[in-house]
Coordinates of C-alpha atoms in Angstrom, one line a residue:
M171 CA 10.0 11.9 -34.9
S172 CA 12.4 9.4 -36.4
G173 CA 9.5 7.2 -37.5
V174 CA 8.0 6.7 -34.0
S175 CA 5.2 9.2 -34.8
L176 CA 4.1 6.9 -37.6
A177 CA 4.6 3.6 -35.7
V178 CA 2.3 3.8 -32.7
A179 CA -0.5 1.3 -32.5
P180 CA -3.6 2.6 -30.9
R181 CA -5.2 0.8 -28.0
T182 CA -8.7 1.6 -29.0
E183 CA -10.9 -1.0 -30.5
P184 CA -12.3 -0.7 -34.1
E185 CA -15.3 1.7 -34.2
P186 CA -18.6 -0.1 -34.7
T187 CA -20.8 0.5 -37.7
T188 CA -23.5 2.3 -35.6
A189 CA -22.7 5.6 -33.9
A190 CA -21.9 5.1 -30.3
P191 CA -22.7 7.7 -27.6
A192 CA -20.0 10.2 -26.8
E193 CA -19.6 8.9 -23.2
E194 CA -19.0 5.3 -24.4
K195 CA -16.4 6.5 -26.9
K196 CA -14.6 8.4 -24.1
K197 CA -14.6 5.3 -22.0
T198 CA -13.1 3.1 -24.8
T199 CA -10.3 5.6 -25.5
P200 CA -8.0 5.5 -22.5
P201 CA -5.2 8.1 -22.3
G202 CA -1.9 6.6 -23.4
V203 CA 1.2 7.3 -25.6
S204 CA -0.9 8.7 -28.4
G205 CA -1.9 11.6 -26.2
V206 CA 1.7 12.2 -25.2
M207 CA 2.9 11.9 -28.8
G208 CA 0.1 14.2 -30.0
S209 CA 1.3 17.0 -27.7
L210 CA 4.9 16.3 -28.6
R211 CA 4.1 16.7 -32.3
V212 CA 2.4 20.0 -31.6
I213 CA 5.4 21.3 -29.7
E214 CA 7.8 20.0 -32.4
L215 CA 5.8 21.8 -35.1
Q216 CA 5.9 25.0 -33.2
L217 CA 9.7 24.7 -32.8
V218 CA 10.2 23.7 -36.5
A219 CA 8.9 27.1 -37.6
F220 CA 11.5 28.8 -35.4
I221 CA 14.3 26.4 -36.4
M222 CA 13.7 26.9 -40.2
V223 CA 14.2 30.7 -39.8
F224 CA 17.7 30.6 -38.5
S225 CA 18.6 27.4 -40.3
A226 CA 18.1 29.2 -43.6
S227 CA 20.3 32.1 -42.7
G228 CA 23.5 30.7 -44.1
L229 CA 24.3 28.3 -41.3
V230 CA 23.3 25.1 -43.2
P231 CA 25.6 23.8 -46.0
L232 CA 24.3 23.6 -49.5
L233 CA 24.3 19.8 -49.6
D234 CA 22.0 19.7 -46.5
L235 CA 19.8 22.4 -48.0
L236 CA 19.4 20.3 -51.2
F237 CA 18.8 17.0 -49.4
P238 CA 15.1 17.6 -48.5
V239 CA 14.5 18.6 -52.2
F240 CA 16.1 15.4 -53.4
A241 CA 14.4 13.2 -50.8
S242 CA 10.9 14.7 -51.6
A243 CA 11.4 14.2 -55.3
Y244 CA 12.6 10.6 -54.8
L245 CA 9.6 9.8 -52.5
L246 CA 7.2 11.2 -55.1
L247 CA 8.8 9.0 -57.8
L248 CA 8.6 5.9 -55.6
A249 CA 4.9 6.8 -54.8
R250 CA 4.1 7.0 -58.5
L251 CA 6.2 4.3 -60.0
A252 CA 7.4 1.7 -57.5
F253 CA 4.9 1.6 -54.6
P254 CA 1.6 3.2 -55.7
S255 CA -0.9 3.6 -52.9
C256 CA -3.6 0.9 -52.5
S257 CA -5.8 3.4 -50.6
H258 CA -8.1 5.7 -52.5
S259 CA -10.3 7.2 -49.7
A260 CA -9.8 9.2 -46.5
T261 CA -11.0 6.3 -44.4
A262 CA -8.6 3.9 -46.1
A263 CA -5.8 6.4 -45.6
T264 CA -6.6 6.6 -41.8
T265 CA -6.6 2.8 -41.5
S266 CA -3.4 2.4 -43.5
R267 CA -1.2 4.4 -41.1
L268 CA 1.8 2.6 -39.9
H269 CA 0.7 1.1 -36.6
I270 CA 3.7 -1.1 -35.7
V271 CA 4.7 -0.6 -32.1
R272 CA 2.4 -1.2 -29.2
E273 CA 2.1 1.5 -26.7
T274 CA 4.1 0.8 -23.6
R275 CA 5.8 2.7 -20.8
Y276 CA 9.2 1.9 -22.3
F277 CA 8.1 3.1 -25.7
R278 CA 6.9 6.4 -24.2
F279 CA 10.3 6.8 -22.6
Y280 CA 11.9 6.1 -25.9
V281 CA 9.8 8.8 -27.7
V282 CA 10.4 11.4 -25.0
L283 CA 14.2 10.6 -24.9
G284 CA 14.5 11.0 -28.6
T285 CA 12.6 14.3 -28.6
T286 CA 14.7 15.6 -25.8
V287 CA 18.1 14.5 -27.1
G288 CA 17.4 15.1 -30.8
L289 CA 15.4 18.4 -30.7
F290 CA 15.1 20.2 -27.4
L291 CA 18.8 20.0 -26.2
P292 CA 20.3 20.7 -29.6
L293 CA 18.0 23.7 -29.9
S294 CA 19.1 25.0 -26.5
Y295 CA 22.7 24.4 -27.5
V296 CA 22.3 26.5 -30.6
L297 CA 20.6 29.3 -28.8
G298 CA 23.3 29.2 -26.1
G299 CA 25.9 29.4 -28.9
F300 CA 24.2 32.5 -30.2
A301 CA 24.1 34.0 -26.7
R302 CA 27.8 33.2 -26.0
G303 CA 29.0 34.2 -29.5
D304 CA 30.2 30.6 -30.2
D305 CA 29.8 30.4 -33.9
N306 CA 31.5 27.0 -34.0
A307 CA 28.7 25.5 -31.8
V308 CA 26.0 27.1 -33.9
R309 CA 27.4 25.9 -37.2
S310 CA 28.0 22.3 -35.8
A311 CA 24.5 21.7 -34.5
T312 CA 22.3 23.7 -36.9
P313 CA 22.5 21.2 -39.9
H314 CA 21.2 18.4 -37.6
L315 CA 18.3 20.6 -36.5
F316 CA 17.5 21.7 -40.0
L317 CA 17.3 18.1 -41.3
L318 CA 15.3 17.0 -38.3
S319 CA 12.8 19.9 -38.9
C320 CA 12.4 18.9 -42.5
Q321 CA 11.8 15.3 -41.5
I322 CA 9.1 16.3 -39.0
L323 CA 7.4 18.5 -41.6
T324 CA 7.6 15.7 -44.2
E325 CA 6.2 13.1 -41.9
N326 CA 3.3 15.3 -40.9
L327 CA 2.5 16.3 -44.5
I328 CA 2.4 12.8 -46.0
G329 CA 0.7 11.3 -43.0
G330 CA -2.8 12.2 -44.2
L331 CA -2.3 11.9 -48.0
T332 CA -3.5 8.8 -49.8
L333 CA -0.8 9.2 -52.4
F334 CA 1.9 7.7 -50.2
S335 CA 1.8 4.0 -49.4
P336 CA 3.3 2.5 -46.2
P337 CA 6.7 1.7 -47.7
V338 CA 7.1 5.3 -49.0
R339 CA 6.1 6.7 -45.6
A340 CA 8.6 4.3 -43.8
L341 CA 11.4 5.6 -46.1
V342 CA 11.0 9.2 -44.8
P343 CA 12.6 8.6 -41.4
L344 CA 15.0 6.1 -42.9
L345 CA 16.4 8.5 -45.5
Y346 CA 16.7 11.4 -43.1
T347 CA 18.2 9.4 -40.3
V348 CA 20.9 8.0 -42.5
R349 CA 21.9 11.5 -43.7
R350 CA 21.6 13.0 -40.3
I351 CA 24.0 10.4 -38.8
F352 CA 26.7 11.7 -41.2
V353 CA 25.9 15.2 -40.1
V354 CA 26.2 14.3 -36.4
L355 CA 29.5 12.6 -37.2
D356 CA 30.8 16.0 -38.4
W357 CA 29.4 17.5 -35.2
V358 CA 31.2 15.0 -33.1
T359 CA 34.5 15.7 -35.0
D360 CA 34.1 19.5 -34.5
V361 CA 33.5 19.4 -30.8
W362 CA 35.9 16.6 -29.9
I363 CA 38.8 17.2 -32.3
N364 CA 38.7 20.7 -33.8
K365 CA 37.5 22.7 -30.8
K366 CA 40.1 23.6 -28.3
L367 CA 40.1 25.7 -25.2
P368 CA 42.9 27.9 -23.9
A369 CA 44.8 26.7 -20.8
N370 CA 43.3 29.5 -18.6
A371 CA 39.7 28.8 -19.6
N372 CA 37.1 29.3 -16.9
I373 CA 34.8 26.7 -15.5
Q374 CA 31.8 28.0 -17.6
D375 CA 33.7 27.5 -20.8
V376 CA 34.8 24.0 -19.8
A377 CA 31.2 23.0 -18.9
W378 CA 29.9 24.4 -22.1
L379 CA 32.5 22.5 -24.1
W380 CA 31.6 19.2 -22.4
F381 CA 27.9 19.9 -22.8
G382 CA 28.5 20.0 -26.6
K383 CA 30.6 16.9 -26.6
V384 CA 28.2 14.8 -24.6
L385 CA 25.2 16.1 -26.6
A386 CA 26.9 15.2 -29.9
V387 CA 27.8 11.7 -28.8
A388 CA 24.3 11.2 -27.3
N389 CA 22.7 12.1 -30.7
L390 CA 25.0 9.8 -32.5
A391 CA 24.2 6.9 -30.2
Y392 CA 20.4 7.5 -30.1
F393 CA 19.9 7.8 -33.9
S394 CA 22.3 5.0 -34.6
V395 CA 20.3 2.7 -32.4
N396 CA 17.1 4.0 -33.9
L397 CA 18.3 3.2 -37.4
F398 CA 19.9 -0.2 -36.8
A399 CA 17.6 -1.5 -34.1
F400 CA 14.2 0.0 -35.0
L401 CA 13.9 1.4 -38.5
I402 CA 15.6 -1.2 -40.5
P403 CA 14.7 -4.5 -38.7
R404 CA 11.2 -3.6 -37.5
F405 CA 9.7 -0.4 -39.1
L406 CA 10.6 -1.0 -42.8
P407 CA 9.7 -4.8 -42.9
R408 CA 6.3 -4.2 -41.2
A409 CA 5.6 -1.3 -43.7
F410 CA 6.2 -3.6 -46.6
E411 CA 4.1 -6.4 -44.9
Q412 CA 1.2 -4.0 -44.5
Y413 CA 1.5 -2.8 -48.1
L414 CA 1.5 -6.4 -49.5
N415 CA -1.5 -7.2 -47.3
Q416 CA -3.4 -4.2 -48.6
R417 CA -2.6 -5.1 -52.2
D418 CA -3.7 -8.7 -51.6
N419 CA -6.9 -7.6 -50.1
N420 CA -7.6 -5.3 -53.0
D421 CA -6.9 -8.1 -55.4
E422 CA -9.4 -10.3 -53.5
V423 CA -12.0 -7.6 -53.6
A424 CA -11.5 -7.1 -57.3
A425 CA -11.8 -10.9 -57.9
K426 CA -15.0 -11.1 -55.9
M427 CA -16.5 -8.2 -57.8
A428 CA -15.6 -9.8 -61.1
E429 CA -17.3 -13.0 -59.9
D430 CA -20.4 -11.1 -58.9
K431 CA -20.6 -9.5 -62.3
R432 CA -20.4 -12.8 -64.2
P433 CA -23.8 -14.2 -63.1
S434 CA -25.5 -11.0 -63.9
A435 CA -23.9 -11.0 -67.3
D436 CA -25.0 -14.6 -67.9
E437 CA -28.5 -13.8 -66.8
S438 CA -28.8 -10.9 -69.2
A439 CA -27.4 -13.0 -72.0
A440 CA -30.0 -15.7 -71.3
N441 CA -32.8 -13.1 -71.2
E442 CA -31.7 -11.8 -74.6
A443 CA -31.6 -15.3 -76.0
K444 CA -35.2 -16.0 -74.7
K445 CA -36.4 -12.7 -76.3
S446 CA -34.8 -13.6 -79.6
D447 CA -36.6 -17.0 -79.6

């Protein structure tokens, strides 16, 4: 989510050319953040199916409904015209994944915090709004959940396709995070300015109101930090660096193949000359 699922660098060493026993492979693959993130992504995908159902029931504005269509079309154009992929095989696609951030305890906390603040708590807030009959809470938080679910689906879909190069993959969380910050700003405005409680409100209503206020501000803070401190300064430059390295390597391989073909062509020409003599 928010690019971190594409940015984890595995701790495992490169696989040798010969097949290693299963026991040795298990020993060289210690449990780390990738296992945690794998389980988180499974949970996220299960929740996305549920989120899409009620997000498409008239609770999401038309602009937010059209945004995933625009983003997908724009990414396809970039993949075809601006940043074509340098990988043409399944193995190359696997090795070209955006491994940018080393697995650390702090990064694990960062991933879990983002999933909790950005997905689980807003989902509970919307479900609580349904249960309490609070249409304002449901309409305020649902666009954020809808865009986040579309981002998760897009990241998972393009992750295994050779069509998309690292810069195009890096733009997925960047585009969605920028749009979602504006949506969260509307959410903050709704719960802090537009929503009022009567003077004789009970303690449950007051607690519910402050839960929505704190949650909206927490989402705004987290995704703003994620955009300006991680995606723009670290994630996007590393993606372009990886893409340029792949392209340079492909150029070197093509040049070496051309050099290898020249001696064989010269030898064949010399043999033909001898035959003619």
